[in-house]
XYZ file of C-alpha atoms in Angstrom:
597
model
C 117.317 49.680 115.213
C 113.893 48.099 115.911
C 113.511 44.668 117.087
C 111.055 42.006 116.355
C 110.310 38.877 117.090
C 107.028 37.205 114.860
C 104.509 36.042 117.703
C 104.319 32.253 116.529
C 103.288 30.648 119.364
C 100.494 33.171 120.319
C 99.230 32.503 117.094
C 99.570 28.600 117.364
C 97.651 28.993 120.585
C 95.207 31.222 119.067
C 94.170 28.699 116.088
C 94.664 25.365 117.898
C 93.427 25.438 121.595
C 91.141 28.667 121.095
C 89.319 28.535 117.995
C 89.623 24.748 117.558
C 91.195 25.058 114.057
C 91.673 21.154 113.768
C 87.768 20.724 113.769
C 87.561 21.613 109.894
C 90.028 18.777 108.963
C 87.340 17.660 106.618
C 87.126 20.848 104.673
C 89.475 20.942 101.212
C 93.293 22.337 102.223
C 92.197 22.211 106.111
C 93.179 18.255 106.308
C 96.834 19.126 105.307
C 97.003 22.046 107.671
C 97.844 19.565 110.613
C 99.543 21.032 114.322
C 102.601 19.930 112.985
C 102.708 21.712 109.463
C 101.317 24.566 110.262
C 103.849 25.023 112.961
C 106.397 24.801 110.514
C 104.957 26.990 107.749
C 104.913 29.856 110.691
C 108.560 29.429 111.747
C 110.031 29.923 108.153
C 107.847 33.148 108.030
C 108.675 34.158 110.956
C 112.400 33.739 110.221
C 111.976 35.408 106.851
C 110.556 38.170 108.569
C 112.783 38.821 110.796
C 115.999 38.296 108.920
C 115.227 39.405 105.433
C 112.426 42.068 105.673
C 112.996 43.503 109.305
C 116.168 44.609 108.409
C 115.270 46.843 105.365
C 112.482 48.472 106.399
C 114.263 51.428 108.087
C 116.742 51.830 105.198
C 113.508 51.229 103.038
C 111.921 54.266 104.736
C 115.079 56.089 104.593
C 115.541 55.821 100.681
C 111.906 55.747 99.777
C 110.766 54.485 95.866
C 112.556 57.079 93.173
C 110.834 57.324 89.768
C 113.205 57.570 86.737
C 113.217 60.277 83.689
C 111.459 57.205 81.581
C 108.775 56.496 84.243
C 110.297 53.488 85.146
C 110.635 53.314 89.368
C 113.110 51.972 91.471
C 112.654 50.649 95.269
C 114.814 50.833 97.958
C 118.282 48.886 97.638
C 117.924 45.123 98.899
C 114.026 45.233 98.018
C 114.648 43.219 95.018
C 116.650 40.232 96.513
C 113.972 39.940 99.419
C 110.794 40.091 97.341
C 112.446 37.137 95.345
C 113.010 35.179 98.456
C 109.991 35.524 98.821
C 108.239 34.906 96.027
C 110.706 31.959 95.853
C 109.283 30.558 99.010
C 106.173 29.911 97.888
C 104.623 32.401 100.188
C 102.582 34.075 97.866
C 100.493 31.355 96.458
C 100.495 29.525 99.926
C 96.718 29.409 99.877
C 96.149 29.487 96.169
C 94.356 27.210 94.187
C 97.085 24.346 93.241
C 95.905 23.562 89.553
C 97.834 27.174 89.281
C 100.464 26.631 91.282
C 99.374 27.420 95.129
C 99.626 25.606 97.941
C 95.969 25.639 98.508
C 96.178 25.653 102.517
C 93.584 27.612 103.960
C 93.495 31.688 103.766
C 93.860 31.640 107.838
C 97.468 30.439 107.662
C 98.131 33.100 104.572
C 96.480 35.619 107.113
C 99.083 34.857 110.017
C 101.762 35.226 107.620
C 100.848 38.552 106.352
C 100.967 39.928 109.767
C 104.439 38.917 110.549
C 105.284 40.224 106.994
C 104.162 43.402 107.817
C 104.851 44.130 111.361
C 108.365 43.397 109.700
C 108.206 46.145 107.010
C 105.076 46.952 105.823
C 106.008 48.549 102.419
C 107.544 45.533 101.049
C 104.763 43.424 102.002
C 102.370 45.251 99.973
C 103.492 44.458 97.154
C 102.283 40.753 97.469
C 99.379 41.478 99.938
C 98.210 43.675 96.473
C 98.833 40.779 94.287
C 97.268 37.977 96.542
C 94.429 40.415 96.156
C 94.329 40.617 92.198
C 94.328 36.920 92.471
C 91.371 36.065 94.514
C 89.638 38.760 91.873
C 90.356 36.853 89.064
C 90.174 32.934 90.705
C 86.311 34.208 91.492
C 85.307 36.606 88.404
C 88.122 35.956 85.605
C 87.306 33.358 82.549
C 89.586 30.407 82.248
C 91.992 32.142 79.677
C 92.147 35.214 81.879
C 93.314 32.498 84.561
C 95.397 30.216 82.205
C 97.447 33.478 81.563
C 98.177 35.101 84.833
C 97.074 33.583 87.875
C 100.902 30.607 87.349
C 102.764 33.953 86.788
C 101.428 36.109 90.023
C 100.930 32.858 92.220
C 104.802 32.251 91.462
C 105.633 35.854 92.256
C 106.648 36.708 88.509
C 104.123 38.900 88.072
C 102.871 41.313 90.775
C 99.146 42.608 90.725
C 97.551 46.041 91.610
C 94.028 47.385 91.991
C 92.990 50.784 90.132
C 89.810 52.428 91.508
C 90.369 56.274 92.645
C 90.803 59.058 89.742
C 91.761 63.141 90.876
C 88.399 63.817 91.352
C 86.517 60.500 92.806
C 87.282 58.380 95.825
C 84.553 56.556 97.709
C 82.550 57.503 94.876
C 83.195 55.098 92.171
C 80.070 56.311 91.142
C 82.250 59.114 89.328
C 84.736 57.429 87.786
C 85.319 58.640 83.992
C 87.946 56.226 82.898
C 87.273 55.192 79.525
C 86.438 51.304 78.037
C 86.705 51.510 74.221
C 85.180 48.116 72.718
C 87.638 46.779 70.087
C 86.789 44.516 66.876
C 88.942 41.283 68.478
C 87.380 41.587 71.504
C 89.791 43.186 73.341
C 89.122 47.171 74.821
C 90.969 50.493 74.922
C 91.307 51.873 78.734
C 91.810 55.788 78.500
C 92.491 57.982 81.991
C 93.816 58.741 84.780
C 94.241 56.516 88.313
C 95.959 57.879 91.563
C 97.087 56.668 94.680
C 97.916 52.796 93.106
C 99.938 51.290 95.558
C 103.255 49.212 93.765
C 101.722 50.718 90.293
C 104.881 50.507 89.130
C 108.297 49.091 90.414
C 111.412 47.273 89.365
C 110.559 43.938 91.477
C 109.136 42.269 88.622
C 109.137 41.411 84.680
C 105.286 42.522 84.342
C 102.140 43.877 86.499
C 99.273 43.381 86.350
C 96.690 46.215 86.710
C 92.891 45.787 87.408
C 91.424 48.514 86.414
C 87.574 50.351 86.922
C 86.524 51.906 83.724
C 83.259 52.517 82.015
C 82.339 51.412 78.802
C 81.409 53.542 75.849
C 77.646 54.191 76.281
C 77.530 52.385 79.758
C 74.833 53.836 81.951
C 75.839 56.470 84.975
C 76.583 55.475 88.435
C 77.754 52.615 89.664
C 75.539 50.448 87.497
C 77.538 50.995 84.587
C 81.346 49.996 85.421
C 83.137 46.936 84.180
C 86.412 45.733 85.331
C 89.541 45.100 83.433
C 92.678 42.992 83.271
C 95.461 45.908 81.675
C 98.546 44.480 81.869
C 102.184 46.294 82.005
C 103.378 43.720 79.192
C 101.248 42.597 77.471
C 101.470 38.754 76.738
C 101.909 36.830 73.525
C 100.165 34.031 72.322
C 102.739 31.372 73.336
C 102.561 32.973 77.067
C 105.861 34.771 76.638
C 106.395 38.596 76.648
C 105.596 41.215 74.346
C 104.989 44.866 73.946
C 104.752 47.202 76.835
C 101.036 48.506 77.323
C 100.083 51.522 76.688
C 99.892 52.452 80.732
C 103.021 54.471 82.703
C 103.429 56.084 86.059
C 103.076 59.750 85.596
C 104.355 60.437 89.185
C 105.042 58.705 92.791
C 102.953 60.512 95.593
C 105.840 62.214 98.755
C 103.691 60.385 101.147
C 103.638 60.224 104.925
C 105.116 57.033 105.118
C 105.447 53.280 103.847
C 108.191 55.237 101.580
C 109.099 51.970 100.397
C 106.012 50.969 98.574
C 105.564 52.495 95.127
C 102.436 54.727 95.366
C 101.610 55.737 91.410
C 99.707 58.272 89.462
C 98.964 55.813 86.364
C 98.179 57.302 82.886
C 96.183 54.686 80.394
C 96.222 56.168 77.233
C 94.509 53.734 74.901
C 95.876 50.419 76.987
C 94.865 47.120 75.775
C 92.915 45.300 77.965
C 90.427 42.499 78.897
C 86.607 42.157 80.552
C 86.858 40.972 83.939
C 83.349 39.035 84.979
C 80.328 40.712 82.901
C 80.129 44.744 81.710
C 78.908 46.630 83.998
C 78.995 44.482 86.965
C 82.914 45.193 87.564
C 81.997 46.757 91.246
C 80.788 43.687 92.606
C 83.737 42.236 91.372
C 86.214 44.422 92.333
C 84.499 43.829 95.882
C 86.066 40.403 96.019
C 89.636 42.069 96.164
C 88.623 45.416 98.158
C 87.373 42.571 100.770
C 90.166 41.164 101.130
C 92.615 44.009 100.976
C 90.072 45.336 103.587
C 90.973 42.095 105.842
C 94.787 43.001 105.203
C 94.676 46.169 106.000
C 93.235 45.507 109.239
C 96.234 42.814 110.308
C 98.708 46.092 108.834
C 96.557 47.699 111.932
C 97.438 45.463 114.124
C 100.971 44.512 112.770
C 102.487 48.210 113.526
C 100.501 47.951 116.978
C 102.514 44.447 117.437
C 105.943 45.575 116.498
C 105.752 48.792 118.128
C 104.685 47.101 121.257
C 107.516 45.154 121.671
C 110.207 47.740 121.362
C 108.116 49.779 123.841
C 107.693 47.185 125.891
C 111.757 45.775 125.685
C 112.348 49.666 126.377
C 110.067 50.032 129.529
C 112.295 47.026 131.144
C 115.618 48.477 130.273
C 114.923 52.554 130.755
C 115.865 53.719 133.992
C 113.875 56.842 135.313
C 112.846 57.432 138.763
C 111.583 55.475 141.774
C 108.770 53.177 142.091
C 105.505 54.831 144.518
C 105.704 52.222 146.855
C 109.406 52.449 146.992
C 112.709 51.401 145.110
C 112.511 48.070 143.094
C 116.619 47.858 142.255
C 118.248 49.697 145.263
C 121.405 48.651 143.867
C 121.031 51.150 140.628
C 120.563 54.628 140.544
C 116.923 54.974 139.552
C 114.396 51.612 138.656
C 113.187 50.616 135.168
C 110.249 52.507 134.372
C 107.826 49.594 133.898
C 107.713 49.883 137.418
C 105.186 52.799 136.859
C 101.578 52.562 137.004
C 100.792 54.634 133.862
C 103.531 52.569 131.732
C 102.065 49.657 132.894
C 98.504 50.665 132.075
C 100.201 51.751 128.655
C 101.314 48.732 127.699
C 98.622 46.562 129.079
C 96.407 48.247 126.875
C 98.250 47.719 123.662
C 98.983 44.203 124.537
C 95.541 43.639 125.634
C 94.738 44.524 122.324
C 96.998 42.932 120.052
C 96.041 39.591 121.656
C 92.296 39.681 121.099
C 92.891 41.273 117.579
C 94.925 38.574 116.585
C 92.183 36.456 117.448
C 89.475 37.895 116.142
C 91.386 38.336 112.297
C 91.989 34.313 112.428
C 88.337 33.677 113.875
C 87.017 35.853 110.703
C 89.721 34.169 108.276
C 88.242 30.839 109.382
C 84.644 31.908 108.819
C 86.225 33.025 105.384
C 87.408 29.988 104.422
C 84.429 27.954 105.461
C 82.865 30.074 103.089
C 85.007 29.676 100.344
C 85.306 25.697 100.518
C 82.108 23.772 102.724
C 80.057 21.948 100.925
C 77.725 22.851 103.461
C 75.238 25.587 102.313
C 74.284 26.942 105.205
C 77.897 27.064 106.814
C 79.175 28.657 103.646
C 76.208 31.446 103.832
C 76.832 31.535 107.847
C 80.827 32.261 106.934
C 79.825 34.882 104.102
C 77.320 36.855 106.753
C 80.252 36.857 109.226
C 83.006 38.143 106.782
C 80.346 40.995 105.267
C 79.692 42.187 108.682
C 82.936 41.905 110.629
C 85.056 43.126 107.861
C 83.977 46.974 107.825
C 84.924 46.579 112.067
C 88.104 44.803 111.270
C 89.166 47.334 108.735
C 87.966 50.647 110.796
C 88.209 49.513 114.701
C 92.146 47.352 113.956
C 93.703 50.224 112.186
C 92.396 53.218 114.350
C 93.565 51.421 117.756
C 96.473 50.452 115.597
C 97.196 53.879 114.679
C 96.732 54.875 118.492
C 98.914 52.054 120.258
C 101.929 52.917 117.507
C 101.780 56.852 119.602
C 101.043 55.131 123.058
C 104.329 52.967 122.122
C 106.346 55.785 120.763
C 105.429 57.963 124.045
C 106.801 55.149 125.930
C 110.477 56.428 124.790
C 110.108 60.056 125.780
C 112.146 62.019 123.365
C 113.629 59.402 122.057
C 110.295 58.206 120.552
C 110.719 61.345 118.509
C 113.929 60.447 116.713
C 113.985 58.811 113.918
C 117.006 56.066 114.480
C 114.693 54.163 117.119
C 112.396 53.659 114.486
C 109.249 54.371 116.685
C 108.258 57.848 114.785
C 108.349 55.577 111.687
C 105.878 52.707 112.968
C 103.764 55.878 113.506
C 103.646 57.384 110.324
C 103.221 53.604 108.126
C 100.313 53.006 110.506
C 98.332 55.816 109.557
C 97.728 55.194 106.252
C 95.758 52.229 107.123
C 92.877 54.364 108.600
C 92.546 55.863 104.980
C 92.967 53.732 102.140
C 90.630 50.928 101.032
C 88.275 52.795 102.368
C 88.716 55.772 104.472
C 87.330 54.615 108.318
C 84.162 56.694 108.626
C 83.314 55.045 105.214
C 83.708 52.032 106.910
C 81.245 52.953 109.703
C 78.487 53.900 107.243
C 79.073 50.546 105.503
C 78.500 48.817 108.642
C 75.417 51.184 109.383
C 73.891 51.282 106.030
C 74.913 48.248 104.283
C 75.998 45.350 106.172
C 73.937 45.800 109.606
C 70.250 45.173 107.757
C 71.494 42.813 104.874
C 69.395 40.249 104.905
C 66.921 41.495 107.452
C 69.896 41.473 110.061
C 70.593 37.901 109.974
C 74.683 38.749 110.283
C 74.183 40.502 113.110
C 71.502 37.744 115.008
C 74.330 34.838 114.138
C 76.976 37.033 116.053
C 74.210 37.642 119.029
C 72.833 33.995 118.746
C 76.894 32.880 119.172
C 77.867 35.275 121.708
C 74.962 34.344 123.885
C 75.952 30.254 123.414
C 78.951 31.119 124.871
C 77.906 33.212 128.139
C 75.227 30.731 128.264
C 77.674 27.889 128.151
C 79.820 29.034 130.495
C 77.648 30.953 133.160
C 79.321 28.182 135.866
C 82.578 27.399 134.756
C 84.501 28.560 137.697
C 86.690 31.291 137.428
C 84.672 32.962 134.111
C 82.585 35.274 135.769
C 84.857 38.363 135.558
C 84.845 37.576 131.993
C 81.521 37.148 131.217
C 79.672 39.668 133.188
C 81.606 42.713 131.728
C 80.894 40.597 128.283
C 77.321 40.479 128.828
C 76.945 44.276 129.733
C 78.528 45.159 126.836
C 76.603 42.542 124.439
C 73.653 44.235 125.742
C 74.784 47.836 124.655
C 75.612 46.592 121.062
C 72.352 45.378 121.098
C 70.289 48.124 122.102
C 72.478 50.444 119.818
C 70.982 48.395 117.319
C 67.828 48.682 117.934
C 67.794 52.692 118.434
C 69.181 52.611 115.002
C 65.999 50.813 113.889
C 63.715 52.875 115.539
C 65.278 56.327 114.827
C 67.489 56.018 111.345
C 64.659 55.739 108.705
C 63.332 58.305 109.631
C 65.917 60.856 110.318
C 69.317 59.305 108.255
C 71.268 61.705 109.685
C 71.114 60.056 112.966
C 72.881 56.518 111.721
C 75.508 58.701 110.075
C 76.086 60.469 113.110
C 76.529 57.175 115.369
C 78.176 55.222 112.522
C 81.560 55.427 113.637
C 80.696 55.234 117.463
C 78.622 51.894 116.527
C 81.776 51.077 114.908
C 84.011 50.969 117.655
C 81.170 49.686 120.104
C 80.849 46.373 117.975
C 84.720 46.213 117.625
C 84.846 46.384 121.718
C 82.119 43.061 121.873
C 84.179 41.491 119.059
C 87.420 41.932 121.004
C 85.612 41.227 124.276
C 84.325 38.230 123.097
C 87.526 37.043 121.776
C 88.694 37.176 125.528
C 86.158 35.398 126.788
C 86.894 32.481 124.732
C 91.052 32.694 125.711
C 90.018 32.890 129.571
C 87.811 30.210 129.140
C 91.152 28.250 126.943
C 93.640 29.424 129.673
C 91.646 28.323 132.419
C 91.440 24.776 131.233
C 94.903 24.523 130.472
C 95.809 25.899 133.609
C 93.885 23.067 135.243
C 95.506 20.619 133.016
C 98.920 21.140 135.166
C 100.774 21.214 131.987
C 104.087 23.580 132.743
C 102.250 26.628 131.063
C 100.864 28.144 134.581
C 102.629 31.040 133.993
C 101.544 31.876 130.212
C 97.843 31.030 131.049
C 98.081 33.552 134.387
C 99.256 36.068 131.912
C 96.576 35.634 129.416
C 93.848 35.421 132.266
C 94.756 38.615 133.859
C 95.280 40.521 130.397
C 92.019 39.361 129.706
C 91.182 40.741 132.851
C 92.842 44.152 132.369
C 90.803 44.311 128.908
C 86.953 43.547 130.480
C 87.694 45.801 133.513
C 89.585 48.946 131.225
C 88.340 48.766 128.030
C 84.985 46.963 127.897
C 83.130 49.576 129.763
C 84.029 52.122 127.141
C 80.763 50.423 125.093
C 78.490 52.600 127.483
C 79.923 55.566 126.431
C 79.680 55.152 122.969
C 75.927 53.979 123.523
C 75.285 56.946 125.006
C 76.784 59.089 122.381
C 74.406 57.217 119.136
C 71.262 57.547 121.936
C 71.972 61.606 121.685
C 71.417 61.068 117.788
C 72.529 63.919 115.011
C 70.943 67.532 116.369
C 74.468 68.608 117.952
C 75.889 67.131 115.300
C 74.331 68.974 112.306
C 73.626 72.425 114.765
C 75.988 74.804 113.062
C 75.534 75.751 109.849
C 78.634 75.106 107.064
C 79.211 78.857 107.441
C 80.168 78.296 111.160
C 82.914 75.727 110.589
């Protein structure tokens, strides 16, 4: 069985000597978040990670979600008892708003969490990752009865919540959705259709869920302009706050998926459901946004979370799995053959993954800052600063975290030969939960023309300036700090490529679109590689002073600087490449007529 062990100090390292996390004491829920607490908050995750969910989420995968003849659905034995741990703990309203029950510390610390969670067993924790989502929807677009009824129920872990966007026939374009609003005489409104692909649309884990729901209201205009967003519940609720009826809403089927066979994924019928405006008519996108934002920002950490957990067993594997002799000769004459971490290409393996996981790690709870400084300054400008860096680095998060994610999972299955192919050492199943991420909440080359289209000119570019104007600070800063050169040069090269992919896009996507969709996804990963690059930078420049400080952590800073080293010298100098590829533009691309595929 797998093994895993939740990364606490990295992460404590990450948000306290990196990223300076104790310089927003003044901001609401940051002044509690001291060393000390936050410390603690980590090592009970951490511990009900490891001993409650890491244990089920093989036998989870093995038994899979079974719908029942009445449309009720079952999870996987022992899914029950953990989700009520953990809904017990507090952990799902640990950064919620505390006139409803939270814990209002900040969403960083609810971010680090949800990556242990997951790297333990990622089905289970989706089914509160989905309702921390629902919440945030409602906290920032739901009226105060909408709140008053369900945000003490889901914060508690009572109630679980669940997004419903795609239909059969619509995706990415919500554009097309045909799910029906009927306006009632008390207010209230009648949701008719058909959603699939709802993740925990139904389950046995709690009493009531709580569906938000796209529809369109009778006579609302075409397109995207005319959906509103609704509150259908499973139950509904009675006046007193206890429950009543069951809606009118029922899981017509669970999708055989790939994998994350533990989560509940749902075709969900609404025939004639009662439900409740969300936020105004017709403007239910932009709120559903709020939740698709942050699921977006969760399914990134699921990225890295299966890149974590698989890294470690490959890793643990590589030191134990004898198989041949070193080249420059036998490292354990004593024993018939050495470990096989001894070998160049295993070592260049796992470098990369790790090299990886520590910069993503990073650059989630550098972007879960900026979130929260954008949720709670009283600052205007910081809280505009923190939006632009959310808008624009969560399309990257999303797309770059959970296809190098996806990738690392195979690199750290091929690390166990044939054994990587069974299913008892779990590997082949971090494989197949990972790639889901690279599809849903927004398929990754949707992501890319988000970043392209959307994000990258908001504003006349002013995201994408702050992340220049900061990156250049730093290499400015640091230009003679000894020791940072190897760091910074590769850093600069590569700030420069981002940069002049930008501007080609200027000059040569108006006129010709086809070019930015072309490069979208190579523009993509180019701006992930600065991110991550950047995110180095700063831990050299953090291990480096610690190492100086004499300390007793020599040996952890070495390791960081020459990962760090590994990453700028291996992986940095893949931004050229993809520079080149958006400078070639769309005519290979669009050459062969549809008739030629």
């Amino acid at each position: 069985m797998p093994t895993y062990k939740a990364p606490v100090d990295e992460t404590l390292f990450l948000l306290f000597d990196v990223l300076g996390f104790e310089r927003y004491a003044n901001l609401p829920g940051f002044a509690d978040a001291t060393r000390e607490t936050v410390e603690a908050v980590l090592l009970e995750s951490a511990k009900l990670s490891e001993k409650t969910l890491l244990p089920l989420n093989r036998t989870g995968d093995v038994e899979g979600c079974v719908r029942e003849a009445d449309g009720s659905v079952t999870t996987p034995k022992g899914f029950k008892e953990a989700y009520r741990q953990f809904a017990e703990g507090g952990w799902i309203g640990l950064s919620a708003d505390p006139d409803y029950g939270g814990q209002g510390l900040p969403h960083t610390i609810a971010s680090a969490v949800n990556e242990y969670a997951s790297s333990a067993n990622m089905a289970l924790a989706m089914y509160p990752g989905l309702t921390a989502g629902a919440i945030a929807a409602l906290v920032l677009h739901g009226s105060d009865e909408l709140k008053r009824i369900y945000l003490p129920h889901m914060i508690s872990g009572a109630w679980t919540g669940t997004m419903n966007l795609t239909e059969p026939h619509c995706g990415t374009d919500l554009g097309l959705i045909r799910t029906k609003a009927a306006p009632q005489p008390d207010g209230t409104y009648r949701i008719t259709g058909t959603k699939i692909f709802i993740s925990a649309g139904e389950h046995d884990l709690t009493e009531n869920i709580v569906h938000l729901v796209l529809a369109r209201i009778d006579g609302a205009p075409e397109g995207t302009r005319g959906i509103s967003l609704f509150v259908a519940p499973k139950v509904l609720v009675n006046e007193d706050g206890s429950l009543g009826e069951r809606n009118a809403v029922s899981c017509g089927a669970l999708e055989h998926k790939m994998g994350i066979h533990g989560n509940a994924t749902c075709v969900m019928n609404y025939d004639g459901a009662t439900a409740w405006l969300v936020g105004e008519a017709n403007r239910g996108l932009s709120a559903m946004f709020t939740m698709m934002n942050e699921a977006r920002l969760g399914v990134g950490i699921q990225g890295l979370a299966q890149s974590e957990v698989a890294y470690q067993n490959a890793a643990a594997y590589a030191k134990d799995r004898l198989q041949g002799r070193a080249l420059t000769g036998a490292k354990d004459a004593a024993r018939p053959a050495d470990p096989i971490i001894v070998h160049p290409d295993v070592r260049r393996t796992l470098m990369s993954i790790k090299a990886f996981n520590e910069a993503a790690r990073a650059l989630i709870l550098w972007t879960s800052i900026k979130a929260d400084v954008a949720l709670v300054s009283e600052d205007e400008k910081e809280r505009v600063a923190g939006d632009d860096h959310m808008g624009l680095l969560t399309p990257v998060i999303k797309g770059v975290l959970t296809d190098v994610g996806f990738d690392n999972t195979v690199k750290a299955q091929q690390m166990f030969g044939g054994h990587g192919y069974v299913a008892e050492w779990g590997m082949e199943q971090f494989v197949r939960d990972a790639r889901i991420a690279m599809i849903y909440e927004g398929a990754n080359g949707v992501q890319a023309m988000d970043l392209i289209g959307r994000k990258l000119p908001r504003d006349g570019g002013r995201a994408i300036m702050a992340f220049f104007k900061e990156v250049d600070g730093f290499l400015a800063e640091n230009a003679a700090v000894e020791g940072m050169a190897i760091y910074l040069a590769p850093l600069k090269k590569a700030r420069e490529d981002l940069q002049n992919a930008t501007m080609w896009f200027m000059a040569n996507a108006m006129a010709k679109p086809d070019n930015a969709g072309a490069g979208a996804t190579d523009f993509m990963h180019l701006f992930g590689l600065v991110a991550l690059g950047f995110m180095w930078a700063k831990i050299a420049k953090t291990a480096l002073e610690k190492k100086a400080e004499g300390d007793g952590v020599a040996e952890k800073m070495d390791a960081k600087l020459a990962t760090g080293r590994f990453f700028m010298e291996r992986h940095l100098p893949e931004t050229s490449a993809h520079l080149a590829r958006i400078s070639a533009g769309a005519d290979a691309v669009m050459a062969l007529p549809a008739e030629a595929f």
